Coordinates of C-alpha atoms and ligand atoms in Angstrom, one line a residue:
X1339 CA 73.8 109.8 120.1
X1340 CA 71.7 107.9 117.7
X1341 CA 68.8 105.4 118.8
X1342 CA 69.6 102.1 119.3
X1343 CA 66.8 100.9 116.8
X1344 CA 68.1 103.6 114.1
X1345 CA 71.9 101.7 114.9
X1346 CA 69.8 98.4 114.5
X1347 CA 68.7 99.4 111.0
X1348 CA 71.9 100.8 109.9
X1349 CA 73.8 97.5 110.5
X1350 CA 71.3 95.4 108.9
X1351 CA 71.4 97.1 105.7
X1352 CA 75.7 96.9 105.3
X1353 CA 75.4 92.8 106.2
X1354 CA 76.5 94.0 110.0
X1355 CA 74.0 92.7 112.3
X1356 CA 76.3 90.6 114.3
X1357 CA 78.2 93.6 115.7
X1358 CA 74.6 93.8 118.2
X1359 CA 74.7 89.9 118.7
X1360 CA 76.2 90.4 122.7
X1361 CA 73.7 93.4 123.1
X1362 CA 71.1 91.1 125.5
X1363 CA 74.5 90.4 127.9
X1364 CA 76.1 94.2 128.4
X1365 CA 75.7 95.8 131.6
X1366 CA 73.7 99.1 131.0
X1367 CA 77.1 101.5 131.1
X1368 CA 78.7 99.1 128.4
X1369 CA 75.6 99.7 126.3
X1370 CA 75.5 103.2 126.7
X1371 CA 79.4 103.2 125.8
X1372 CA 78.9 100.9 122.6
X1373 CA 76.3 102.7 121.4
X1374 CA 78.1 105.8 121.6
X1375 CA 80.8 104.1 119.6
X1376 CA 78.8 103.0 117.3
X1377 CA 76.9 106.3 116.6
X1378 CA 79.9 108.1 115.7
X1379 CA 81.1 105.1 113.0
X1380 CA 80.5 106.3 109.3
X1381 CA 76.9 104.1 108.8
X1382 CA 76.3 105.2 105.8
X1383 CA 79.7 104.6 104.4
X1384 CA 79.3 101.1 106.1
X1385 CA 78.6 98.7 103.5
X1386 CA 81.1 99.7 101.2
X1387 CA 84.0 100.2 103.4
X1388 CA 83.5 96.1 104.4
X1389 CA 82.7 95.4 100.7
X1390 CA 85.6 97.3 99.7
X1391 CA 88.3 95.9 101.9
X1392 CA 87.2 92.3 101.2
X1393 CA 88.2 93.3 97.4
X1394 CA 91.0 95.1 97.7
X1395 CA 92.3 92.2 99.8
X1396 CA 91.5 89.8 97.2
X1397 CA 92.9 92.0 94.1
X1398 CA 96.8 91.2 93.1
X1399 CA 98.7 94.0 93.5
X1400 CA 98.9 96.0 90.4
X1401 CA 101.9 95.8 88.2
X1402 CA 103.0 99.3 87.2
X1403 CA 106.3 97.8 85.2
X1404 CA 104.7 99.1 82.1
X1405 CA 104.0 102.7 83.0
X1406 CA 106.8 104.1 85.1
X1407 CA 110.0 106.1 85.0
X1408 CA 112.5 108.0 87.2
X1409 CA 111.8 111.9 88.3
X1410 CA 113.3 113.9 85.8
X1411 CA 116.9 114.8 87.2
X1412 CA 115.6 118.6 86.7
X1413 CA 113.4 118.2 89.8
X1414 CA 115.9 116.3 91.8
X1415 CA 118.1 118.3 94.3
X1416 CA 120.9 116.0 95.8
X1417 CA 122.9 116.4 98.7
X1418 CA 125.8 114.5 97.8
X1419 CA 125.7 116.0 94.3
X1420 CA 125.3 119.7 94.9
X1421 CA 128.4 122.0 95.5
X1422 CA 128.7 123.9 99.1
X1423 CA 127.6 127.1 97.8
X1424 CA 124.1 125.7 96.5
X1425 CA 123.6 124.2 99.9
X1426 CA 124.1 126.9 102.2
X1427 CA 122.2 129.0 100.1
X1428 CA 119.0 126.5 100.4
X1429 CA 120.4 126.4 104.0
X1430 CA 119.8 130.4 104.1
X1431 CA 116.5 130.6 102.3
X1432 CA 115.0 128.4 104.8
X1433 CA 116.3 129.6 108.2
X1434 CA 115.3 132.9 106.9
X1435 CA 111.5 131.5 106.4
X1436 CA 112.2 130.1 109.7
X1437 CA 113.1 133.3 111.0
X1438 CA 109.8 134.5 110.0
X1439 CA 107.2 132.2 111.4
X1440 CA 106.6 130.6 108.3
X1441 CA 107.7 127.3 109.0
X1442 CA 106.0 124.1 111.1
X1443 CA 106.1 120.6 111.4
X1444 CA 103.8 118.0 112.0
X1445 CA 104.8 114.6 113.5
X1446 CA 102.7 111.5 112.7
X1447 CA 102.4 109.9 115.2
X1448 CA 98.8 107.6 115.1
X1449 CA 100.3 104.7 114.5
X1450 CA 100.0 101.7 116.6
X1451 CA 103.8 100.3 116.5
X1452 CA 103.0 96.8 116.3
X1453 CA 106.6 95.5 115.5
X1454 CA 108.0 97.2 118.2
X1455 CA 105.1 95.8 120.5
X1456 CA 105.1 98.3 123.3
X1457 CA 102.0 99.3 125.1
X1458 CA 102.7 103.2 124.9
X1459 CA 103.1 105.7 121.9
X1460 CA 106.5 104.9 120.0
X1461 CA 107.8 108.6 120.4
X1462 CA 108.0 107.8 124.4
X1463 CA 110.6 105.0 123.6
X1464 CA 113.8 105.2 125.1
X1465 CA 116.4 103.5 122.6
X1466 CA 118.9 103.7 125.0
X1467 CA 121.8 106.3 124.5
X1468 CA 123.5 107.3 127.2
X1469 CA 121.8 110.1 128.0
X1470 CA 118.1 108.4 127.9
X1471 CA 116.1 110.8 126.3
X1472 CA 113.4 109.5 124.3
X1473 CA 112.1 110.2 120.7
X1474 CA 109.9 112.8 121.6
X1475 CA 112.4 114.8 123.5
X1476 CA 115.1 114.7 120.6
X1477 CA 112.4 116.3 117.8
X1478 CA 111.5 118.4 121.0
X1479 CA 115.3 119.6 121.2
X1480 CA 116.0 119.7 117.4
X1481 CA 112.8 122.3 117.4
X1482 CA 114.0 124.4 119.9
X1483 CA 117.5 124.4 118.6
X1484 CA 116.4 125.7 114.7
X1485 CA 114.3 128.2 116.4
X1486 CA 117.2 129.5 118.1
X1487 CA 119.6 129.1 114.6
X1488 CA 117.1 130.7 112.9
X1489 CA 116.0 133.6 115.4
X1490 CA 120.5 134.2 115.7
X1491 CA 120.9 134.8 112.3
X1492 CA 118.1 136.9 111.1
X1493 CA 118.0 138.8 115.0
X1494 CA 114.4 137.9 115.3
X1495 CA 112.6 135.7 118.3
X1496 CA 110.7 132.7 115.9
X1497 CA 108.6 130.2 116.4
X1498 CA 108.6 126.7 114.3
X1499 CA 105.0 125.2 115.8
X1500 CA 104.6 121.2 116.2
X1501 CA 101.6 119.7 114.9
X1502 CA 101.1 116.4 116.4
X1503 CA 99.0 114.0 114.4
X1504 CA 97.9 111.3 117.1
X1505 CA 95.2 108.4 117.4
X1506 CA 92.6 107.0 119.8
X1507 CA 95.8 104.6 121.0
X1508 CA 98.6 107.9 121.2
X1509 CA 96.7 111.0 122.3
X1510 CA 96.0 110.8 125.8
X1511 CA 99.4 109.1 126.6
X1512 CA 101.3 111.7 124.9
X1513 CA 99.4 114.5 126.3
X1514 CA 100.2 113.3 129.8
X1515 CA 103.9 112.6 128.6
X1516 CA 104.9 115.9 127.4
X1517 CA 103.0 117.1 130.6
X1518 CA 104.9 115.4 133.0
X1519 CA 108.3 116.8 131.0
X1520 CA 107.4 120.1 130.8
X1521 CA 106.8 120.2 127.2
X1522 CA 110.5 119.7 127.1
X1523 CA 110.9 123.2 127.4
X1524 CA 109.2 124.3 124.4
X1525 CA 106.2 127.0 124.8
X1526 CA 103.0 124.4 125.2
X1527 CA 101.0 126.8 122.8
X1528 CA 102.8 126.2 120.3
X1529 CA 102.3 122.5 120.4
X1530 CA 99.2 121.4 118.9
X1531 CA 98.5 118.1 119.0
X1532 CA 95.2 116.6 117.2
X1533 CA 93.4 112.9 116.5
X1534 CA 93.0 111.1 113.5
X1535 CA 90.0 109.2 112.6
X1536 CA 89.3 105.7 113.4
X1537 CA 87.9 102.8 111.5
X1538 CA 86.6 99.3 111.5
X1539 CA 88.6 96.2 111.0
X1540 CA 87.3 93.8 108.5
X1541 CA 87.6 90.2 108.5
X1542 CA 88.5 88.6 104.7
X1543 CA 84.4 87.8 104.4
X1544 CA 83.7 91.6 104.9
X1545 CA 82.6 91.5 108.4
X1546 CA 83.2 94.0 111.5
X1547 CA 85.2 92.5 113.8
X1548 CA 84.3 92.3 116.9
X1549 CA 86.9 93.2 120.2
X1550 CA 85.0 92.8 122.8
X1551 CA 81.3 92.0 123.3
X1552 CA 80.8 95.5 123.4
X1553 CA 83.6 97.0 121.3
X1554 CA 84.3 97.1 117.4
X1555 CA 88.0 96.6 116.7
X1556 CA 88.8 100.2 115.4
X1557 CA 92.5 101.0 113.0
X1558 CA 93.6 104.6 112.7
X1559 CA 92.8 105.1 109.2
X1560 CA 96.4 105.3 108.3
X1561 CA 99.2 108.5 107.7
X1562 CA 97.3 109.7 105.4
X1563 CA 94.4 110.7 107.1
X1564 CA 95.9 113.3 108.1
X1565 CA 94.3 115.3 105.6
X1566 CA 90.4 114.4 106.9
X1567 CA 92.2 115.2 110.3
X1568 CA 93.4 118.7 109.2
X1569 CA 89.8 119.8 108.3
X1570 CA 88.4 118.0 111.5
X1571 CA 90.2 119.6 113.9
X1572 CA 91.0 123.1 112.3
X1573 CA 94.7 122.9 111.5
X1574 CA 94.8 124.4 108.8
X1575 CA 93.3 127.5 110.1
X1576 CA 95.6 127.4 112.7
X1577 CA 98.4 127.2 110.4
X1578 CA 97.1 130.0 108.7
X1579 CA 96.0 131.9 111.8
X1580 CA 100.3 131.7 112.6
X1581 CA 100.7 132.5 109.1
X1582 CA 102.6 129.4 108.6
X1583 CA 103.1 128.7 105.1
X1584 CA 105.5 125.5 104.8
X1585 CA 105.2 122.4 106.7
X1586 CA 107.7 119.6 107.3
X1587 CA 105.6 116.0 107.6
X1588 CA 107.6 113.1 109.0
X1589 CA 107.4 110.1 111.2
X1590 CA 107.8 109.3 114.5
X1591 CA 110.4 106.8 114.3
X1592 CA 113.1 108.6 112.5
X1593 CA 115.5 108.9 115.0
X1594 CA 117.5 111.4 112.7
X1595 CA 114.8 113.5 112.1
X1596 CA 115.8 116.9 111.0
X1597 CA 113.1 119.1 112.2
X1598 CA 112.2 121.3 109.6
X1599 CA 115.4 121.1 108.0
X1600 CA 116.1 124.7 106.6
X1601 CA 118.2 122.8 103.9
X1602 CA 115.5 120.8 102.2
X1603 CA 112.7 123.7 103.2
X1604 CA 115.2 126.3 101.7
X1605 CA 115.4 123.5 97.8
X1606 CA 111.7 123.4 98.0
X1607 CA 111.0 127.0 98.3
X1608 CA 113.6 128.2 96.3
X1609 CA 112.1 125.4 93.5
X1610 CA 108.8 126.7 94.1
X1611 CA 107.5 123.2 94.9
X1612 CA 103.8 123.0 96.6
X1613 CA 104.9 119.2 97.5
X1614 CA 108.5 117.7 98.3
X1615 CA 110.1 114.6 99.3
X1616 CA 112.9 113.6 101.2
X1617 CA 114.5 109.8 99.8
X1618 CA 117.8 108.4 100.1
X1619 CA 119.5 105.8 98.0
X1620 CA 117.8 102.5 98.3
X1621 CA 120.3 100.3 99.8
X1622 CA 119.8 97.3 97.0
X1623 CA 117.4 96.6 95.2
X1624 CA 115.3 94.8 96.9
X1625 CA 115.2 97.1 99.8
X1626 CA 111.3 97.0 100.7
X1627 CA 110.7 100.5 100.4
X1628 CA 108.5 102.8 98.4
X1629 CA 110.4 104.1 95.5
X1630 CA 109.5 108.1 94.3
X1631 CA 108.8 108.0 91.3
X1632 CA 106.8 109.3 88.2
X1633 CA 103.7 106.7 87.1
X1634 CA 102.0 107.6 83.7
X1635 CA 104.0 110.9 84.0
X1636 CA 102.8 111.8 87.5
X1637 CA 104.6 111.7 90.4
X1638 CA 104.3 108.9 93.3
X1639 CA 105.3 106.1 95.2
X1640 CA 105.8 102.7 94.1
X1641 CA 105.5 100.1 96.8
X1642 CA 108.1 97.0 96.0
X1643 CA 105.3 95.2 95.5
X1644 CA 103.9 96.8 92.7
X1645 CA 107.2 96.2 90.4
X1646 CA 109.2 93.3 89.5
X1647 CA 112.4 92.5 90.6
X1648 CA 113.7 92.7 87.1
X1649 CA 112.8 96.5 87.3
X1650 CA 114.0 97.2 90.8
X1651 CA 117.3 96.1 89.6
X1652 CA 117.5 98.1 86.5
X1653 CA 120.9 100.2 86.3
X1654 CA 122.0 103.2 84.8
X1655 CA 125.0 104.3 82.8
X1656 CA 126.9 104.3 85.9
X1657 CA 126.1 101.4 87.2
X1658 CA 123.3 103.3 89.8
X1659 CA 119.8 101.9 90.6
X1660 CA 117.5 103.9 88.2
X1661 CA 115.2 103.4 90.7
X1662 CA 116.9 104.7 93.6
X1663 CA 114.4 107.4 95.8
X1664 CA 113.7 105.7 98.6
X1665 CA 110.6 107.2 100.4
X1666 CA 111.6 107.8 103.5
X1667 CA 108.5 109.9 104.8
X1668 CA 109.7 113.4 105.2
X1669 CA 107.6 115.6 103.4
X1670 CA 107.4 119.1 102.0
X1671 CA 104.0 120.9 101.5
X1672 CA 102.9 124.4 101.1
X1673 CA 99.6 125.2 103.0
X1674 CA 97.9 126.4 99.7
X1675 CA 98.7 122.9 98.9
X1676 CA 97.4 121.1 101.6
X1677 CA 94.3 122.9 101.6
X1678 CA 93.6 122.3 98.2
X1679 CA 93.9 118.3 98.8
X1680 CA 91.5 119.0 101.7
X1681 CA 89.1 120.3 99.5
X1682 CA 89.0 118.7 96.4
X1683 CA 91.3 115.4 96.7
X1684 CA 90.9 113.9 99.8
X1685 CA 88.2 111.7 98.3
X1686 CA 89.8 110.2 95.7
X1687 CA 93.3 109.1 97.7
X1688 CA 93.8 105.5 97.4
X1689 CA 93.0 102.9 99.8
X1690 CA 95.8 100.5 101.2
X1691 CA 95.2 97.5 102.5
X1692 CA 97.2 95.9 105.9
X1693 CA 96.4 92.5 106.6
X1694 CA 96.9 91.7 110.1
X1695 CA 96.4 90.0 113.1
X1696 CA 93.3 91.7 115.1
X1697 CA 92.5 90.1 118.5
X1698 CA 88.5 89.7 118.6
X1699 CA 85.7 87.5 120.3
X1700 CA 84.7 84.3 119.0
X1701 CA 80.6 83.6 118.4
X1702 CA 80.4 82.3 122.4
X1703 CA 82.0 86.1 123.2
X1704 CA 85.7 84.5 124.3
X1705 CA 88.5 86.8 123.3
X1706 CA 91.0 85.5 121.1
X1707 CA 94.5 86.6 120.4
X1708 CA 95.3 85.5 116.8
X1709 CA 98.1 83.6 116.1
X1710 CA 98.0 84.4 112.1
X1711 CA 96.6 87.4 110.7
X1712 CA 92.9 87.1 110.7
X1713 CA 92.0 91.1 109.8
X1714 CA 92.0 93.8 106.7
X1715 CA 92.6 97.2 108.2
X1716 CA 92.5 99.6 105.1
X1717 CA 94.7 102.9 105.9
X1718 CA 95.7 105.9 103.2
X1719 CA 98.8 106.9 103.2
X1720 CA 100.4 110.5 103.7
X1721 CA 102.6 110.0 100.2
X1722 CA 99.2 109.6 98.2
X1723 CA 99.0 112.9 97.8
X1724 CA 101.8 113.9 95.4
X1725 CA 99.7 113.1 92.2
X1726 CA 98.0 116.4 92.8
X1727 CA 101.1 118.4 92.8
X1728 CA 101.8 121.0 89.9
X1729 CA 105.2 121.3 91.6
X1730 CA 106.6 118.3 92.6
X1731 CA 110.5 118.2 93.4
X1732 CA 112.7 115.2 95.3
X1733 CA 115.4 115.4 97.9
X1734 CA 118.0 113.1 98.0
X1735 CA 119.7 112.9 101.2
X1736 CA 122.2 110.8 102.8
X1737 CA 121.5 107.8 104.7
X1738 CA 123.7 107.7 107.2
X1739 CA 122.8 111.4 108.2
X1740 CA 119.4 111.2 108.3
X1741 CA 117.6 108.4 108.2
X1742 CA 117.0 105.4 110.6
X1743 CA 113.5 104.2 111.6
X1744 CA 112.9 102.4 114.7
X1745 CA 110.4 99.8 113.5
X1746 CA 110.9 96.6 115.2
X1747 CA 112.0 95.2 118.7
X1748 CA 116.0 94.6 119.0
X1749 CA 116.6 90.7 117.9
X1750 CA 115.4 92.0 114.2
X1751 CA 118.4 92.6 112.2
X1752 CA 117.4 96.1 110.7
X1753 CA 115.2 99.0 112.0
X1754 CA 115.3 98.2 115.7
X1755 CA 116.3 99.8 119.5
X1756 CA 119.9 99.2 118.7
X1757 CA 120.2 100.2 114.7
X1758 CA 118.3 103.6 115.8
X1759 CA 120.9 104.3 118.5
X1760 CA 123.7 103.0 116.6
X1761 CA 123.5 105.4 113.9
X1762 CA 122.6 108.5 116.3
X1763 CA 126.1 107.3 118.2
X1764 CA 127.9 107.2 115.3
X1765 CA 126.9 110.3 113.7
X1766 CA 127.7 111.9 116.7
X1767 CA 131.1 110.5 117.1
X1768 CA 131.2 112.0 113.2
X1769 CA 130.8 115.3 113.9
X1770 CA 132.8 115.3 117.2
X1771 CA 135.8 114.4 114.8
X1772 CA 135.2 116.8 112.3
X1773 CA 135.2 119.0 114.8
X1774 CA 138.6 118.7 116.0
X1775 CA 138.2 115.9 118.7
X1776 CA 140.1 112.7 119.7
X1777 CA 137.6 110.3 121.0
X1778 CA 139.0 107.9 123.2
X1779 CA 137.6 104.5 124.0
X1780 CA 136.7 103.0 127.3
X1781 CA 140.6 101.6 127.8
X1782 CA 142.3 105.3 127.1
X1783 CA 143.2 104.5 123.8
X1784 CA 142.6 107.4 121.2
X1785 CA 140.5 105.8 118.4
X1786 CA 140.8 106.5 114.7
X1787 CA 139.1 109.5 113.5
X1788 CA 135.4 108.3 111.5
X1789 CA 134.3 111.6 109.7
X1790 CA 133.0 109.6 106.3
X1791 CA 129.4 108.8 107.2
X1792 CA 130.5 105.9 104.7
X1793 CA 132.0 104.2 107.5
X1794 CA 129.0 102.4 108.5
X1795 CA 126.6 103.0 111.5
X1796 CA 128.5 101.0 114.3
X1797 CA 129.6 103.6 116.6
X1798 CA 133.5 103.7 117.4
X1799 CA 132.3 104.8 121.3
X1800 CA 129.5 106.1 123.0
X1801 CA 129.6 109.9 122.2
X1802 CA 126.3 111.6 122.2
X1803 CA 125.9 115.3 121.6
X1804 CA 122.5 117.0 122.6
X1805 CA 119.9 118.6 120.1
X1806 CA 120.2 121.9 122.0
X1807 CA 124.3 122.1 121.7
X1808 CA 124.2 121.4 118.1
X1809 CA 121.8 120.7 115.4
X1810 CA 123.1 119.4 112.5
X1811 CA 126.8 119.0 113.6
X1812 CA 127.5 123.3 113.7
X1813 CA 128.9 125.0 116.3
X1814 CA 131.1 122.3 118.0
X1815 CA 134.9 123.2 117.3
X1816 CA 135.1 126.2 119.5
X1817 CA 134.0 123.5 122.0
X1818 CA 135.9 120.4 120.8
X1819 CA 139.3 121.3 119.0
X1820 CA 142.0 119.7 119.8
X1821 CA 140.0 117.9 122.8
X1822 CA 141.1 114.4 124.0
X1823 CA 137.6 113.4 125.1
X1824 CA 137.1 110.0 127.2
X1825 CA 133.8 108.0 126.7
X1826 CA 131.0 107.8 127.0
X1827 CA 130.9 111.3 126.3
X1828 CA 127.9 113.2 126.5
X1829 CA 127.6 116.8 125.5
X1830 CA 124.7 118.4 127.0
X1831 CA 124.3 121.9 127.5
X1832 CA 125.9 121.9 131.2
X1833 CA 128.8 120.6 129.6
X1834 CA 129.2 122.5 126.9
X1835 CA 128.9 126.1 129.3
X1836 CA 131.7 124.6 130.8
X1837 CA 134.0 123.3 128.1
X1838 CA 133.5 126.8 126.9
X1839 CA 134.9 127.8 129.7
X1840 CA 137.7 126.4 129.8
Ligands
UTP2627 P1 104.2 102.7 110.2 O1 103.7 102.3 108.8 O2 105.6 102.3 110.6 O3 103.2 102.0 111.2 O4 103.9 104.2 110.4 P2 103.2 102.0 112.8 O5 101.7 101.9 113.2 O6 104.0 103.0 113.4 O7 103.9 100.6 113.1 P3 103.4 99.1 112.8 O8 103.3 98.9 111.3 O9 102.1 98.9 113.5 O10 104.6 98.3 113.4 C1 104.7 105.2 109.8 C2 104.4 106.5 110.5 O11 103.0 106.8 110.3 C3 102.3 107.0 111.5 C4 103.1 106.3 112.5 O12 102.9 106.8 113.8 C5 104.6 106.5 112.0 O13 105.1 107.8 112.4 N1 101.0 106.6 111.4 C6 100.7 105.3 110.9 C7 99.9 107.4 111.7 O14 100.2 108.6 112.1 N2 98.7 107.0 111.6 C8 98.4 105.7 111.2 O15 97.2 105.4 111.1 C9 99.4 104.9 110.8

């Protein structure tokens, strides 16, 4: 722990001094804890961290009209445009790197979840399907169910390790969490879970602000410190320890998550891509979502933002959004790749800026809760890494199958509680009909089969199918041909021993 005089010194010089102004009224324990806060902030880096959020705050966002095209189809793979055969053999090449070890993921899961506005680490949300599981416990299942796909096929007992990216805010309540549930069944070594840094919030003058009279308001420094984060806690050594050579990267709130989705693992490798990314269509143009694309010939993602309408709404030949990737946070990366970025690009990722509202003390130390945002948090994000790629391919999946973010609290009209469970529900109700099943409704009445995933997300009936019976819709007719099934309907394992029993 540094001296309180050498703190003293440090502040002065960045223009911080009033972060000590409540000093004379702390009890001794809340000085001992703030200066032990304050001796493990980046001093040095101080200055220009305030200085440099108070510009980036106050710069327009860029206007990269000029300078960007689409990815070159050559490096786009495309569900809905590739025949069967292509996509069982990407299916193939990665359950057999599965079945190897080779294969992990890692969850972000740092964030704060301010839209959604609960007190506890998004993943232990409940969105309500009938059977209550949480987000945490579906990516648990889907883990343990490719293991098992995976190990079947090639005859060999694998191992698909979770890397958990957490925060000041997420760690200790997801620790206890996956505690308290047994890991969810999965083997707890193979879990490793791991902090991201922390830093200062900066009010639009360049100041630290100040939580509490003895506490700096501190931001996770966004997704993409997750690479600092590797190096600091030794994950890539683990990775390499478990010789795992391919990790999946997604978010937390994805409730249709494919865990290390052999499919998308299987394009990548077989493309020989250090760095992939999942996207689906953009819904219209002025979807606010980062678009994949190639800037100055390189690839990245464009923020709406930074493009004007005019060019969101180009159109092709027929009639399709030119561009169309939407980011959706589901990332490919070898570990050579990853450890390169440690190494040598970390530095020179860009920095975002959030502006927000950050609750703080006023001069006479009373905290106030902000009623408009009042706060620059600056945060990188995971995506900024694909300029560094030599090998950078896109995946372009389908909506309805894969992608729906819990963001905000239900009332919102996308993104929320009920969207989330919604689209798990319906997709479930999906494959339950492809499968040979007659779903009937809560009056008796048999309801028309939905196998199109264009037939929106509003689930026909309330038909949920666990992670560990199926993962991506395989294995159910032997369990659900010719089935008249009342709901709700939930297929867990119990049920399915039993059906197959029949
Ligand atoms: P979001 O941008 O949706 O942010 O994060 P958030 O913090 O979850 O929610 P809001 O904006 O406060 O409502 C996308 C993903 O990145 C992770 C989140 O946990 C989520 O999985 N994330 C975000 C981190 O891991 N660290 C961060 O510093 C920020």
């Amino acid at each position: 722990m540094l001296s309180l005089e050498r703190v003293e010194r440090s502040l002065e010089s960045a223009g911080q001094s009033h972060v000590l102004q409540f000093w004379s009224e702390l009890s001794e324990e809340d000085r001992e804890g703030f200066l032990q806060e304050l001796s493990q902030l980046d001093l040095d880096g101080l200055k220009e961290h305030c200085e440099g959020a108070t510009r980036a705050a106050a710069s327009p966002p860029a206007s990269l009209d000029q300078n960007i095209e689409p990815v070159p189809p050559e490096f786009i793979g495309s569900v809905r445009r590739s025949d069967k055969r292509s996509l069982s053999e990407w299916e193939n090449e990665g359950l057999l790197q599965i079945s190897g070890n080779q294969v992990g993921v890692l969850l972000l899961a740092g964030g704060q979840g301010t839209r959604l506005g609960v007190q506890y680490p998004k993943g232990m949300y409940n969105v309500g399907l009938p059977s209550g599981k949480t987000l945490y416990q579906i990516q648990a299942e889907r883990i343990h169910n490719i293991q098992e796909l995976a190990g079947r096929k090639h005859g060999s007992k694998c191992t698909v390790p979770w890397y958990i990216m957490t925060s000041e805010f997420t760690l200790a309540p997801t620790e206890k969490f996956f505690k308290e549930n047994n890991y969810f069944g999965l083997e707890p070594s193979n879990i490793v879970m791991f902090e991201q840094r922390m830093i200062p919030a900066v009010t639009f003058d360049g100041k630290v602000i100040l939580q509490g009279k003895g506490k700096i308001a501190m931001a996770p420094d966004g997704n993409g410190g997750l690479y600092k984060a590797l190096v600091d806690n030794k994950v890539l050594e683990d990775m390499k320890k478990r010789g795992v050579e391919y990790l999946h990267v997604y978010c937390v709130d994805n409730i249709l998550v494919k865990m290390a989705d052999p499919v998308f693992i299987g394009f990548c490798v077989s493309k020989g891509a250090d760095c992939g990314a999942k996207v689906v269509e953009k819904a219209c143009p002025a979807e606010p979502v980062g678009v994949v694309c190639r800037v100055q010939g390189v690839a990245q993602v464009v923020e709406y933002s930074e493009i004007q309408p005019e060019t969101a709404e180009l159109r092709g030949p027929g009639g399709e959004l030119v561009y169309s990737a939407g980011n959706i946070c589901n990332h490919f990366f070898t570990r050579a790749f990853l450890h390169d970025v440690a190494e040598k690009f970390e530095a020179q990722l860009k920095q975002h800026v959030a502006i927000k509202k950050v609750p703080f003390v006023d001069t006479c130390g009373n905290p106030v809760k902000p009623t408009k945002p009042n706060g620059i948090k600056m945060e990188k994000f995971v995506f900024d890494v694909f300029p560094f790629s030599r090998s950078f391919v896109v995946f372009e999946v389908v909506r309805g199958d894969e992608f729906s973010p819990l963001k905000n609290a239900d009332g919102a009209a996308t993104d929320s509680p009920t969207t989330a469970r919604n689209s798990l529900l319906a997709q479930h109700c999906r494959w339950a009909t492809a499968a040979g099943a007659t779903l009937l409704d809560e009056h008796g009445n048999a309801l028309p089969p939905t196998t199109s995933v264009s037939a929106g997300n509003n689930p026909p009936a309330q038909c949920e199918i666990s992670p560990l019976v199926s993962y991506f819709g395989e294995g159910l007719e032997p369990l659900l041909k010719g089935r008249t099934l009342p709901t709700p309907f939930i297929l867990d394992e119990k049920r399915a021993k039993e059906l197959q029993a029949q």
